[in-house]
GROMACS .gro file of C-alpha atoms in nm:
model
  442
    1UNK     CA    1   0.000   0.000   0.000
    2UNK     CA    2   0.141   0.337  -0.099
    3UNK     CA    3   0.106   0.642   0.122
    4UNK     CA    4   0.033   0.998   0.021
    5UNK     CA    5   0.401   1.076   0.055
    6UNK     CA    6   0.489   0.781  -0.169
    7UNK     CA    7   0.255   0.906  -0.438
    8UNK     CA    8   0.398   1.260  -0.425
    9UNK     CA    9   0.755   1.127  -0.449
   10UNK     CA   10   0.674   0.878  -0.729
   11UNK     CA   11   0.494   1.146  -0.932
   12UNK     CA   12   0.781   1.394  -0.881
   13UNK     CA   13   1.043   1.141  -0.991
   14UNK     CA   14   0.833   1.042  -1.292
   15UNK     CA   15   0.807   1.410  -1.388
   16UNK     CA   16   1.186   1.441  -1.347
   17UNK     CA   17   1.174   1.748  -1.122
   18UNK     CA   18   1.350   1.824  -0.794
   19UNK     CA   19   1.191   1.893  -0.456
   20UNK     CA   20   1.295   2.255  -0.497
   21UNK     CA   21   1.126   2.283  -0.837
   22UNK     CA   22   0.812   2.115  -0.703
   23UNK     CA   23   0.800   2.350  -0.405
   24UNK     CA   24   0.827   2.657  -0.627
   25UNK     CA   25   0.753   2.989  -0.463
   26UNK     CA   26   0.451   2.871  -0.262
   27UNK     CA   27   0.608   2.591  -0.057
   28UNK     CA   28   0.953   2.515   0.081
   29UNK     CA   29   1.172   2.224  -0.032
   30UNK     CA   30   1.194   2.102   0.328
   31UNK     CA   31   0.813   2.095   0.349
   32UNK     CA   32   0.800   1.882   0.033
   33UNK     CA   33   1.066   1.653   0.184
   34UNK     CA   34   0.863   1.610   0.503
   35UNK     CA   35   0.550   1.523   0.300
   36UNK     CA   36   0.736   1.265   0.094
   37UNK     CA   37   0.886   1.101   0.403
   38UNK     CA   38   0.544   1.081   0.569
   39UNK     CA   39   0.640   1.311   0.856
   40UNK     CA   40   0.402   1.589   0.763
   41UNK     CA   41   0.033   1.574   0.662
   42UNK     CA   42  -0.016   1.845   0.397
   43UNK     CA   43  -0.309   2.082   0.398
   44UNK     CA   44  -0.561   2.069   0.114
   45UNK     CA   45  -0.420   2.400  -0.012
   46UNK     CA   46  -0.068   2.253  -0.026
   47UNK     CA   47  -0.198   1.939  -0.195
   48UNK     CA   48  -0.371   2.153  -0.457
   49UNK     CA   49  -0.039   2.322  -0.539
   50UNK     CA   50   0.141   1.988  -0.563
   51UNK     CA   51  -0.134   1.829  -0.771
   52UNK     CA   52  -0.136   2.115  -1.021
   53UNK     CA   53   0.241   2.103  -1.066
   54UNK     CA   54   0.242   1.723  -1.100
   55UNK     CA   55  -0.051   1.711  -1.343
   56UNK     CA   56  -0.256   1.506  -1.094
   57UNK     CA   57  -0.559   1.564  -0.875
   58UNK     CA   58  -0.588   1.622  -0.503
   59UNK     CA   59  -0.805   1.313  -0.483
   60UNK     CA   60  -0.536   1.099  -0.643
   61UNK     CA   61  -0.265   1.226  -0.408
   62UNK     CA   62  -0.493   1.150  -0.113
   63UNK     CA   63  -0.632   0.812  -0.217
   64UNK     CA   64  -0.442   0.690  -0.523
   65UNK     CA   65  -0.630   0.474  -0.770
   66UNK     CA   66  -0.891   0.399  -0.503
   67UNK     CA   67  -1.028   0.751  -0.495
   68UNK     CA   68  -1.398   0.766  -0.592
   69UNK     CA   69  -1.363   0.981  -0.906
   70UNK     CA   70  -1.045   0.811  -1.024
   71UNK     CA   71  -1.180   0.460  -0.968
   72UNK     CA   72  -1.507   0.545  -1.142
   73UNK     CA   73  -1.323   0.695  -1.438
   74UNK     CA   74  -1.089   0.396  -1.473
   75UNK     CA   75  -1.385   0.157  -1.460
   76UNK     CA   76  -1.576   0.356  -1.722
   77UNK     CA   77  -1.264   0.366  -1.939
   78UNK     CA   78  -1.223  -0.012  -1.910
   79UNK     CA   79  -1.584  -0.064  -2.017
   80UNK     CA   80  -1.542   0.184  -2.303
   81UNK     CA   81  -1.237  -0.010  -2.426
   82UNK     CA   82  -1.447  -0.328  -2.423
   83UNK     CA   83  -1.715  -0.143  -2.622
   84UNK     CA   84  -1.454  -0.048  -2.881
   85UNK     CA   85  -1.332  -0.406  -2.908
   86UNK     CA   86  -1.686  -0.541  -2.947
   87UNK     CA   87  -1.790  -0.279  -3.203
   88UNK     CA   88  -2.026  -0.088  -2.969
   89UNK     CA   89  -1.881   0.248  -3.068
   90UNK     CA   90  -2.187   0.453  -2.974
   91UNK     CA   91  -2.188   0.302  -2.626
   92UNK     CA   92  -1.819   0.390  -2.586
   93UNK     CA   93  -1.893   0.753  -2.675
   94UNK     CA   94  -2.179   0.765  -2.426
   95UNK     CA   95  -1.966   0.625  -2.142
   96UNK     CA   96  -1.671   0.855  -2.209
   97UNK     CA   97  -1.885   1.166  -2.259
   98UNK     CA   98  -2.030   1.100  -1.913
   99UNK     CA   99  -1.691   1.135  -1.742
  100UNK     CA  100  -1.581   1.451  -1.563
  101UNK     CA  101  -1.222   1.462  -1.688
  102UNK     CA  102  -1.140   1.765  -1.474
  103UNK     CA  103  -1.128   1.552  -1.156
  104UNK     CA  104  -0.910   1.264  -1.282
  105UNK     CA  105  -0.536   1.228  -1.323
  106UNK     CA  106  -0.367   1.336  -1.643
  107UNK     CA  107  -0.288   0.979  -1.763
  108UNK     CA  108  -0.654   0.879  -1.730
  109UNK     CA  109  -0.766   1.198  -1.903
  110UNK     CA  110  -0.531   1.134  -2.197
  111UNK     CA  111  -0.645   0.772  -2.232
  112UNK     CA  112  -1.009   0.876  -2.217
  113UNK     CA  113  -0.967   1.142  -2.487
  114UNK     CA  114  -0.778   0.902  -2.714
  115UNK     CA  115  -1.051   0.639  -2.667
  116UNK     CA  116  -1.324   0.897  -2.732
  117UNK     CA  117  -1.158   1.014  -3.053
  118UNK     CA  118  -1.117   0.651  -3.159
  119UNK     CA  119  -1.486   0.583  -3.099
  120UNK     CA  120  -1.589   0.884  -3.310
  121UNK     CA  121  -1.350   0.777  -3.585
  122UNK     CA  122  -1.502   0.427  -3.586
  123UNK     CA  123  -1.846   0.587  -3.618
  124UNK     CA  124  -1.723   0.779  -3.923
  125UNK     CA  125  -1.737   1.115  -3.742
  126UNK     CA  126  -1.390   1.234  -3.842
  127UNK     CA  127  -1.471   1.597  -3.767
  128UNK     CA  128  -1.545   1.522  -3.401
  129UNK     CA  129  -1.239   1.300  -3.371
  130UNK     CA  130  -1.020   1.582  -3.508
  131UNK     CA  131  -1.187   1.830  -3.270
  132UNK     CA  132  -1.073   1.612  -2.978
  133UNK     CA  133  -0.725   1.529  -3.106
  134UNK     CA  134  -0.604   1.869  -3.229
  135UNK     CA  135  -0.600   2.035  -2.881
  136UNK     CA  136  -0.474   1.712  -2.724
  137UNK     CA  137  -0.175   1.700  -2.961
  138UNK     CA  138  -0.100   2.066  -2.885
  139UNK     CA  139  -0.121   2.006  -2.509
  140UNK     CA  140   0.099   1.696  -2.522
  141UNK     CA  141   0.363   1.875  -2.728
  142UNK     CA  142   0.373   2.169  -2.485
  143UNK     CA  143   0.398   1.936  -2.184
  144UNK     CA  144   0.668   1.717  -2.340
  145UNK     CA  145   0.468   1.392  -2.313
  146UNK     CA  146   0.642   1.256  -2.622
  147UNK     CA  147   0.512   0.897  -2.634
  148UNK     CA  148   0.150   1.002  -2.576
  149UNK     CA  149   0.206   1.278  -2.832
  150UNK     CA  150   0.314   1.018  -3.090
  151UNK     CA  151   0.003   0.808  -3.022
  152UNK     CA  152  -0.229   1.106  -3.054
  153UNK     CA  153  -0.047   1.241  -3.361
  154UNK     CA  154  -0.072   0.902  -3.533
  155UNK     CA  155  -0.448   0.897  -3.474
  156UNK     CA  156  -0.487   1.258  -3.589
  157UNK     CA  157  -0.279   1.204  -3.902
  158UNK     CA  158  -0.490   0.898  -3.979
  159UNK     CA  159  -0.807   1.109  -3.958
  160UNK     CA  160  -0.661   1.365  -4.198
  161UNK     CA  161  -0.553   1.091  -4.440
  162UNK     CA  162  -0.906   0.950  -4.433
  163UNK     CA  163  -1.052   1.295  -4.499
  164UNK     CA  164  -0.811   1.358  -4.787
  165UNK     CA  165  -0.610   1.636  -4.621
  166UNK     CA  166  -0.267   1.486  -4.685
  167UNK     CA  167  -0.082   1.813  -4.627
  168UNK     CA  168  -0.208   1.843  -4.270
  169UNK     CA  169  -0.150   1.472  -4.207
  170UNK     CA  170   0.213   1.510  -4.312
  171UNK     CA  171   0.257   1.827  -4.107
  172UNK     CA  172   0.124   1.661  -3.789
  173UNK     CA  173   0.325   1.342  -3.842
  174UNK     CA  174   0.654   1.512  -3.931
  175UNK     CA  175   0.643   1.737  -3.623
  176UNK     CA  176   0.574   1.447  -3.387
  177UNK     CA  177   0.842   1.236  -3.556
  178UNK     CA  178   1.099   1.510  -3.492
  179UNK     CA  179   0.996   1.522  -3.124
  180UNK     CA  180   1.043   1.145  -3.093
  181UNK     CA  181   1.385   1.153  -3.257
  182UNK     CA  182   1.496   1.447  -3.039
  183UNK     CA  183   1.390   1.250  -2.730
  184UNK     CA  184   1.594   0.946  -2.836
  185UNK     CA  185   1.283   0.730  -2.886
  186UNK     CA  186   1.370   0.589  -3.228
  187UNK     CA  187   1.260   0.226  -3.257
  188UNK     CA  188   0.978   0.244  -3.002
  189UNK     CA  189   0.638   0.116  -3.110
  190UNK     CA  190   0.511   0.474  -3.111
  191UNK     CA  191   0.793   0.583  -3.341
  192UNK     CA  192   0.744   0.290  -3.580
  193UNK     CA  193   0.367   0.333  -3.600
  194UNK     CA  194   0.396   0.704  -3.666
  195UNK     CA  195   0.663   0.638  -3.927
  196UNK     CA  196   0.434   0.383  -4.090
  197UNK     CA  197   0.155   0.639  -4.105
  198UNK     CA  198   0.389   0.886  -4.275
  199UNK     CA  199   0.477   0.619  -4.532
  200UNK     CA  200   0.109   0.600  -4.619
  201UNK     CA  201   0.093   0.981  -4.651
  202UNK     CA  202   0.369   0.965  -4.912
  203UNK     CA  203   0.199   0.677  -5.094
  204UNK     CA  204  -0.127   0.872  -5.108
  205UNK     CA  205   0.063   1.175  -5.241
  206UNK     CA  206   0.212   0.959  -5.514
  207UNK     CA  207   0.569   0.996  -5.386
  208UNK     CA  208   0.647   0.626  -5.415
  209UNK     CA  209   1.022   0.669  -5.445
  210UNK     CA  210   1.052   0.842  -5.108
  211UNK     CA  211   0.797   0.606  -4.953
  212UNK     CA  212   1.005   0.308  -5.068
  213UNK     CA  213   1.322   0.460  -4.924
  214UNK     CA  214   1.155   0.544  -4.592
  215UNK     CA  215   0.999   0.197  -4.568
  216UNK     CA  216   1.343   0.037  -4.607
  217UNK     CA  217   1.482   0.263  -4.332
  218UNK     CA  218   1.197   0.180  -4.096
  219UNK     CA  219   1.235  -0.193  -4.160
  220UNK     CA  220   1.601  -0.168  -4.058
  221UNK     CA  221   1.510   0.027  -3.744
  222UNK     CA  222   1.222  -0.209  -3.660
  223UNK     CA  223   1.428  -0.526  -3.700
  224UNK     CA  224   1.701  -0.377  -3.483
  225UNK     CA  225   1.495  -0.218  -3.205
  226UNK     CA  226   1.122  -0.280  -3.243
  227UNK     CA  227   0.871  -0.503  -3.067
  228UNK     CA  228   0.672  -0.755  -3.275
  229UNK     CA  229   0.373  -0.522  -3.305
  230UNK     CA  230   0.585  -0.224  -3.404
  231UNK     CA  231   0.768  -0.432  -3.662
  232UNK     CA  232   0.441  -0.573  -3.792
  233UNK     CA  233   0.310  -0.221  -3.851
  234UNK     CA  234   0.621  -0.132  -4.051
  235UNK     CA  235   0.607  -0.445  -4.267
  236UNK     CA  236   0.237  -0.384  -4.335
  237UNK     CA  237   0.300  -0.035  -4.464
  238UNK     CA  238   0.604  -0.149  -4.661
  239UNK     CA  239   0.369  -0.398  -4.827
  240UNK     CA  240   0.137  -0.110  -4.920
  241UNK     CA  241   0.428   0.068  -5.090
  242UNK     CA  242   0.526  -0.247  -5.280
  243UNK     CA  243   0.162  -0.297  -5.383
  244UNK     CA  244   0.139   0.057  -5.518
  245UNK     CA  245   0.449  -0.015  -5.724
  246UNK     CA  246   0.273  -0.329  -5.849
  247UNK     CA  247   0.544  -0.551  -5.704
  248UNK     CA  248   0.292  -0.805  -5.574
  249UNK     CA  249   0.557  -1.067  -5.496
  250UNK     CA  250   0.735  -0.831  -5.255
  251UNK     CA  251   0.404  -0.704  -5.118
  252UNK     CA  252   0.297  -1.061  -5.037
  253UNK     CA  253   0.629  -1.135  -4.869
  254UNK     CA  254   0.605  -0.824  -4.651
  255UNK     CA  255   0.240  -0.901  -4.567
  256UNK     CA  256   0.322  -1.256  -4.464
  257UNK     CA  257   0.590  -1.115  -4.235
  258UNK     CA  258   0.344  -0.865  -4.088
  259UNK     CA  259   0.086  -1.140  -4.029
  260UNK     CA  260   0.342  -1.350  -3.841
  261UNK     CA  261   0.437  -1.055  -3.621
  262UNK     CA  262   0.084  -0.929  -3.549
  263UNK     CA  263  -0.078  -1.269  -3.486
  264UNK     CA  264   0.002  -1.258  -3.115
  265UNK     CA  265  -0.342  -1.326  -2.967
  266UNK     CA  266  -0.423  -0.959  -2.899
  267UNK     CA  267  -0.776  -0.857  -2.993
  268UNK     CA  268  -0.743  -0.599  -3.269
  269UNK     CA  269  -0.898  -0.494  -3.599
  270UNK     CA  270  -0.552  -0.484  -3.754
  271UNK     CA  271  -0.507  -0.859  -3.805
  272UNK     CA  272  -0.833  -0.932  -3.994
  273UNK     CA  273  -0.786  -0.621  -4.210
  274UNK     CA  274  -0.435  -0.737  -4.290
  275UNK     CA  275  -0.570  -1.079  -4.387
  276UNK     CA  276  -0.816  -0.907  -4.619
  277UNK     CA  277  -0.534  -0.716  -4.783
  278UNK     CA  278  -0.334  -1.039  -4.818
  279UNK     CA  279  -0.633  -1.194  -4.995
  280UNK     CA  280  -0.636  -0.902  -5.239
  281UNK     CA  281  -0.265  -0.952  -5.312
  282UNK     CA  282  -0.322  -1.322  -5.373
  283UNK     CA  283  -0.584  -1.228  -5.633
  284UNK     CA  284  -0.349  -0.979  -5.802
  285UNK     CA  285  -0.054  -1.216  -5.832
  286UNK     CA  286   0.052  -1.396  -6.147
  287UNK     CA  287  -0.073  -1.657  -6.122
  288UNK     CA  288  -0.366  -1.555  -5.902
  289UNK     CA  289  -0.444  -1.778  -5.603
  290UNK     CA  290  -0.821  -1.744  -5.548
  291UNK     CA  291  -0.857  -2.052  -5.326
  292UNK     CA  292  -0.592  -1.925  -5.086
  293UNK     CA  293  -0.750  -1.580  -5.097
  294UNK     CA  294  -1.083  -1.727  -4.986
  295UNK     CA  295  -0.909  -1.903  -4.697
  296UNK     CA  296  -0.772  -1.568  -4.576
  297UNK     CA  297  -1.114  -1.405  -4.613
  298UNK     CA  298  -1.274  -1.689  -4.415
  299UNK     CA  299  -1.028  -1.616  -4.133
  300UNK     CA  300  -1.082  -1.240  -4.149
  301UNK     CA  301  -1.460  -1.214  -4.179
  302UNK     CA  302  -1.569  -1.338  -3.830
  303UNK     CA  303  -1.335  -1.094  -3.657
  304UNK     CA  304  -1.438  -0.807  -3.883
  305UNK     CA  305  -1.803  -0.874  -3.801
  306UNK     CA  306  -1.707  -0.820  -3.438
  307UNK     CA  307  -1.447  -0.544  -3.470
  308UNK     CA  308  -1.475  -0.391  -3.815
  309UNK     CA  309  -1.703  -0.159  -4.006
  310UNK     CA  310  -1.944  -0.213  -4.295
  311UNK     CA  311  -1.670  -0.082  -4.526
  312UNK     CA  312  -1.432  -0.352  -4.400
  313UNK     CA  313  -1.694  -0.618  -4.463
  314UNK     CA  314  -1.775  -0.472  -4.806
  315UNK     CA  315  -1.409  -0.510  -4.903
  316UNK     CA  316  -1.429  -0.877  -4.798
  317UNK     CA  317  -1.731  -0.924  -5.026
  318UNK     CA  318  -1.559  -0.747  -5.317
  319UNK     CA  319  -1.259  -0.977  -5.288
  320UNK     CA  320  -1.487  -1.281  -5.251
  321UNK     CA  321  -1.658  -1.175  -5.574
  322UNK     CA  322  -1.325  -1.158  -5.755
  323UNK     CA  323  -1.208  -1.490  -5.612
  324UNK     CA  324  -1.525  -1.676  -5.712
  325UNK     CA  325  -1.512  -1.524  -6.061
  326UNK     CA  326  -1.157  -1.654  -6.101
  327UNK     CA  327  -1.279  -1.995  -5.982
  328UNK     CA  328  -1.552  -1.993  -6.249
  329UNK     CA  329  -1.858  -1.927  -6.032
  330UNK     CA  330  -1.990  -1.605  -6.185
  331UNK     CA  331  -2.332  -1.629  -6.016
  332UNK     CA  332  -2.174  -1.639  -5.669
  333UNK     CA  333  -1.944  -1.354  -5.775
  334UNK     CA  334  -2.253  -1.144  -5.862
  335UNK     CA  335  -2.410  -1.221  -5.524
  336UNK     CA  336  -2.104  -1.108  -5.328
  337UNK     CA  337  -2.062  -0.790  -5.534
  338UNK     CA  338  -2.426  -0.700  -5.467
  339UNK     CA  339  -2.384  -0.771  -5.097
  340UNK     CA  340  -2.090  -0.527  -5.094
  341UNK     CA  341  -2.303  -0.262  -5.266
  342UNK     CA  342  -2.581  -0.315  -5.011
  343UNK     CA  343  -2.332  -0.258  -4.730
  344UNK     CA  344  -2.212   0.064  -4.895
  345UNK     CA  345  -2.558   0.197  -4.988
  346UNK     CA  346  -2.577   0.575  -4.974
  347UNK     CA  347  -2.201   0.623  -4.939
  348UNK     CA  348  -1.979   0.796  -5.192
  349UNK     CA  349  -1.666   0.588  -5.147
  350UNK     CA  350  -1.397   0.439  -5.366
  351UNK     CA  351  -1.507   0.095  -5.245
  352UNK     CA  352  -1.849   0.158  -5.400
  353UNK     CA  353  -1.695   0.211  -5.744
  354UNK     CA  354  -1.474  -0.093  -5.689
  355UNK     CA  355  -1.781  -0.304  -5.607
  356UNK     CA  356  -1.956  -0.184  -5.925
  357UNK     CA  357  -1.652  -0.290  -6.131
  358UNK     CA  358  -1.657  -0.633  -5.963
  359UNK     CA  359  -2.031  -0.662  -6.033
  360UNK     CA  360  -1.981  -0.562  -6.395
  361UNK     CA  361  -1.709  -0.825  -6.439
  362UNK     CA  362  -1.931  -1.098  -6.294
  363UNK     CA  363  -2.233  -0.995  -6.503
  364UNK     CA  364  -2.019  -0.986  -6.814
  365UNK     CA  365  -1.902  -1.342  -6.740
  366UNK     CA  366  -2.269  -1.446  -6.720
  367UNK     CA  367  -2.329  -1.296  -7.065
  368UNK     CA  368  -2.539  -1.004  -6.935
  369UNK     CA  369  -2.338  -0.739  -7.117
  370UNK     CA  370  -2.605  -0.466  -7.088
  371UNK     CA  371  -2.617  -0.493  -6.708
  372UNK     CA  372  -2.238  -0.510  -6.698
  373UNK     CA  373  -2.217  -0.188  -6.900
  374UNK     CA  374  -2.458  -0.018  -6.657
  375UNK     CA  375  -2.244  -0.129  -6.362
  376UNK     CA  376  -1.932   0.015  -6.524
  377UNK     CA  377  -2.118   0.340  -6.595
  378UNK     CA  378  -2.227   0.361  -6.230
  379UNK     CA  379  -1.865   0.312  -6.128
  380UNK     CA  380  -1.757   0.596  -6.356
  381UNK     CA  381  -2.027   0.823  -6.217
  382UNK     CA  382  -1.924   0.742  -5.859
  383UNK     CA  383  -1.557   0.807  -5.933
  384UNK     CA  384  -1.642   1.140  -6.094
  385UNK     CA  385  -1.775   1.265  -5.759
  386UNK     CA  386  -1.456   1.178  -5.565
  387UNK     CA  387  -1.132   1.356  -5.488
  388UNK     CA  388  -0.850   1.249  -5.717
  389UNK     CA  389  -0.598   1.001  -5.573
  390UNK     CA  390  -0.369   0.722  -5.689
  391UNK     CA  391  -0.632   0.476  -5.564
  392UNK     CA  392  -0.909   0.632  -5.774
  393UNK     CA  393  -0.664   0.642  -6.067
  394UNK     CA  394  -0.623   0.264  -6.040
  395UNK     CA  395  -1.001   0.211  -6.059
  396UNK     CA  396  -1.025   0.448  -6.359
  397UNK     CA  397  -0.757   0.240  -6.530
  398UNK     CA  398  -0.954  -0.078  -6.458
  399UNK     CA  399  -1.265   0.085  -6.602
  400UNK     CA  400  -1.072   0.181  -6.913
  401UNK     CA  401  -0.980  -0.184  -6.963
  402UNK     CA  402  -1.347  -0.285  -6.934
  403UNK     CA  403  -1.468  -0.016  -7.175
  404UNK     CA  404  -1.201  -0.116  -7.423
  405UNK     CA  405  -1.301  -0.482  -7.392
  406UNK     CA  406  -1.660  -0.384  -7.469
  407UNK     CA  407  -1.550  -0.194  -7.780
  408UNK     CA  408  -1.634   0.145  -7.623
  409UNK     CA  409  -1.323   0.320  -7.748
  410UNK     CA  410  -1.421   0.677  -7.654
  411UNK     CA  411  -1.512   0.575  -7.301
  412UNK     CA  412  -1.192   0.376  -7.266
  413UNK     CA  413  -0.983   0.671  -7.381
  414UNK     CA  414  -1.164   0.903  -7.140
  415UNK     CA  415  -1.114   0.663  -6.851
  416UNK     CA  416  -0.742   0.621  -6.926
  417UNK     CA  417  -0.705   0.998  -6.951
  418UNK     CA  418  -0.876   1.040  -6.613
  419UNK     CA  419  -0.652   0.771  -6.461
  420UNK     CA  420  -0.338   0.951  -6.579
  421UNK     CA  421  -0.456   1.287  -6.448
  422UNK     CA  422  -0.554   1.148  -6.107
  423UNK     CA  423  -0.219   0.971  -6.083
  424UNK     CA  424  -0.053   1.311  -6.124
  425UNK     CA  425   0.039   1.310  -6.493
  426UNK     CA  426  -0.052   1.632  -6.677
  427UNK     CA  427  -0.299   1.600  -6.961
  428UNK     CA  428  -0.164   1.658  -7.313
  429UNK     CA  429  -0.485   1.588  -7.504
  430UNK     CA  430  -0.649   1.890  -7.678
  431UNK     CA  431  -0.931   2.031  -7.467
  432UNK     CA  432  -1.212   1.981  -7.724
  433UNK     CA  433  -1.122   1.613  -7.753
  434UNK     CA  434  -1.113   1.572  -7.377
  435UNK     CA  435  -1.456   1.735  -7.349
  436UNK     CA  436  -1.594   1.483  -7.598
  437UNK     CA  437  -1.440   1.201  -7.395
  438UNK     CA  438  -1.590   1.340  -7.073
  439UNK     CA  439  -1.932   1.337  -7.243
  440UNK     CA  440  -1.870   0.975  -7.338
  441UNK     CA  441  -1.819   0.878  -6.972
  442UNK     CA  442  -2.119   1.076  -6.860
   0.00000   0.00000   0.00000
């Protein structure tokens, strides 16, 4: 059992400040020494001064983790974490919003805010997640809490990536990465995860050369210093870079390494999502391995039903559709593509266009070329409403292949032109011709 004096001393040492610095101009160093040794019972006014300077609460200094507010907050946080694991994101928000974070210790407050932002992100409310994380990142940087800063910055950068603001994602990530390196924390899980997020920023920007170089550096750092989970995160993102470069053999090798490192029994959405991505790579390889891809999807789907989102499950259905088409079962491929579209109903997402392409391929295999053409047209219309990215460029290229296969030359040319522009290549086609092509897509 720790005493009040023990808690004051432990908090002071953890904060790396002296008794003189803790005393400041309101208390004397000898008074602080007497409190820490248990020879003096501090007044509530003195405790308030100490608590403020240590980033704790008076209640915590008096009672430790057993204080009423602290214990209640920790219990609510534990239940909220269980809600996040089980997919009850709304319940997690409700629990965490009910906490009075002004009466709990700083570590509990930080954990609660990170969990609350995570719950909003899972609900698709990126704006609210950013509203929580922006001031938290600023506070953590000012206070020098570097590891917590890295965790919060990784989450915030992820939100900005999801929203398409790659400039802000890179700005947040680069600043936190510099703080970690200055603090000598290279190779920690927090450093590796943040570095992995920055790799994805560069991939999304189209800077594959730098992303490849940075991935190789992180792999070296991870293998030398990292934990299995930190290393797994690096290998996963290195696989994304290899995939973008269409080096599917290397991407599969990195993904297999990531799966081995992340499959440690911890409940997480990462592992089933990684299995889903591995299935996609198995379908892209030459030769494709649809049976093995279905095995990975069978492993991923139950966990995604528990931990994932409808988008995650839609991606499983899209890949199932492709796998069954490769195996010769076009009817089952149609069914899975339509299930994916049902999951994505009402959403303007890249996955929706991808599902339409998968549906069109399956319908075409069944001989229903008119319905296939309509599916491809829907995909084109969906893509036209989205922000340009290398990922949308890849789907435009796929659509161009389909239009060309159907003998729709103008549409194919327009789709290829759009793919090049969204991949960052300037257009060199005369404007009147491009306008005609745009009309062909529309």
